[in-house]
Amino acid sequence: MHKFGMISLYLGLVLGAIGLVGGFGLMFAGSDTWAKPLIAMVPIGFLLMFTGVVTTLLHSPADGTESKGPPK
């Protein structure tokens, strides 16, 4: 699950960045046809980033270096 969280985090980061930069860049250039789908990718990227952060926080890596539970 930790690996899924990292993939989701990076994929969301890429989608959000492409959506913001490409969407607003095309919108300011006057190409609204292509800007709308790119700007619509931003919330999807945010949800993927949020899912990745929560998943990586809830599931530690499989190498067993982190304890699961309160300190003793």
C-alpha positions as a Python dict, from the first residue, in 0.01 Angstrom:
ca = {
    (1, 'M'): (0, 0, 0),
    (2, 'H'): (289, 233, 66),
    (3, 'K'): (407, 195, -293),
    (4, 'F'): (56, 268, -421),
    (5, 'G'): (50, 581, -208),
    (6, 'M'): (380, 704, -348),
    (7, 'I'): (269, 639, -707),
    (8, 'S'): (-60, 817, -641),
    (9, 'L'): (120, 1110, -482),
    (10, 'Y'): (359, 1160, -774),
    (11, 'L'): (90, 1103, -1037),
    (12, 'G'): (-134, 1360, -870),
    (13, 'L'): (153, 1606, -850),
    (14, 'V'): (224, 1568, -1223),
    (15, 'L'): (-142, 1596, -1322),
    (16, 'G'): (-196, 1901, -1107),
    (17, 'A'): (114, 2076, -1237),
    (18, 'I'): (34, 2001, -1601),
    (19, 'G'): (-324, 2111, -1551),
    (20, 'L'): (-232, 2439, -1385),
    (21, 'V'): (54, 2542, -1609),
    (22, 'G'): (-89, 2413, -1935),
    (23, 'G'): (-447, 2512, -1867),
    (24, 'F'): (-381, 2868, -1761),
    (25, 'G'): (-114, 2909, -2026),
    (26, 'L'): (-355, 2804, -2301),
    (27, 'M'): (-634, 3010, -2150),
    (28, 'F'): (-424, 3327, -2154),
    (29, 'A'): (-312, 3244, -2509),
    (30, 'G'): (-676, 3234, -2621),
    (31, 'S'): (-717, 2861, -2680),
    (32, 'D'): (-1015, 2789, -2453),
    (33, 'T'): (-1096, 2459, -2627),
    (34, 'W'): (-784, 2289, -2490),
    (35, 'A'): (-764, 2489, -2169),
    (36, 'K'): (-1089, 2355, -2021),
    (37, 'P'): (-985, 1985, -2005),
    (38, 'L'): (-645, 2076, -1865),
    (39, 'I'): (-792, 2294, -1591),
    (40, 'A'): (-1040, 2013, -1516),
    (41, 'M'): (-740, 1785, -1443),
    (42, 'V'): (-637, 1997, -1144),
    (43, 'P'): (-902, 1865, -898),
    (44, 'I'): (-829, 1509, -1008),
    (45, 'G'): (-460, 1568, -942),
    (46, 'F'): (-540, 1715, -601),
    (47, 'L'): (-750, 1412, -507),
    (48, 'L'): (-473, 1176, -616),
    (49, 'M'): (-217, 1374, -415),
    (50, 'F'): (-440, 1371, -108),
    (51, 'T'): (-500, 997, -146),
    (52, 'G'): (-126, 938, -177),
    (53, 'V'): (-42, 1142, 133),
    (54, 'V'): (-304, 969, 346),
    (55, 'T'): (-207, 623, 220),
    (56, 'T'): (162, 675, 289),
    (57, 'L'): (88, 808, 637),
    (58, 'L'): (-138, 517, 728),
    (59, 'H'): (80, 239, 585),
    (60, 'S'): (447, 226, 669),
    (61, 'P'): (702, 69, 431),
    (62, 'A'): (728, -311, 431),
    (63, 'D'): (1090, -321, 554),
    (64, 'G'): (977, -316, 917),
    (65, 'T'): (1192, -27, 1036),
    (66, 'E'): (899, 162, 1184),
    (67, 'S'): (705, 35, 1483),
    (68, 'K'): (330, 1, 1459),
    (69, 'G'): (191, 112, 1788),
    (70, 'P'): (258, 330, 2088),
    (71, 'P'): (616, 359, 2216),
    (72, 'K'): (705, 135, 2507),
}
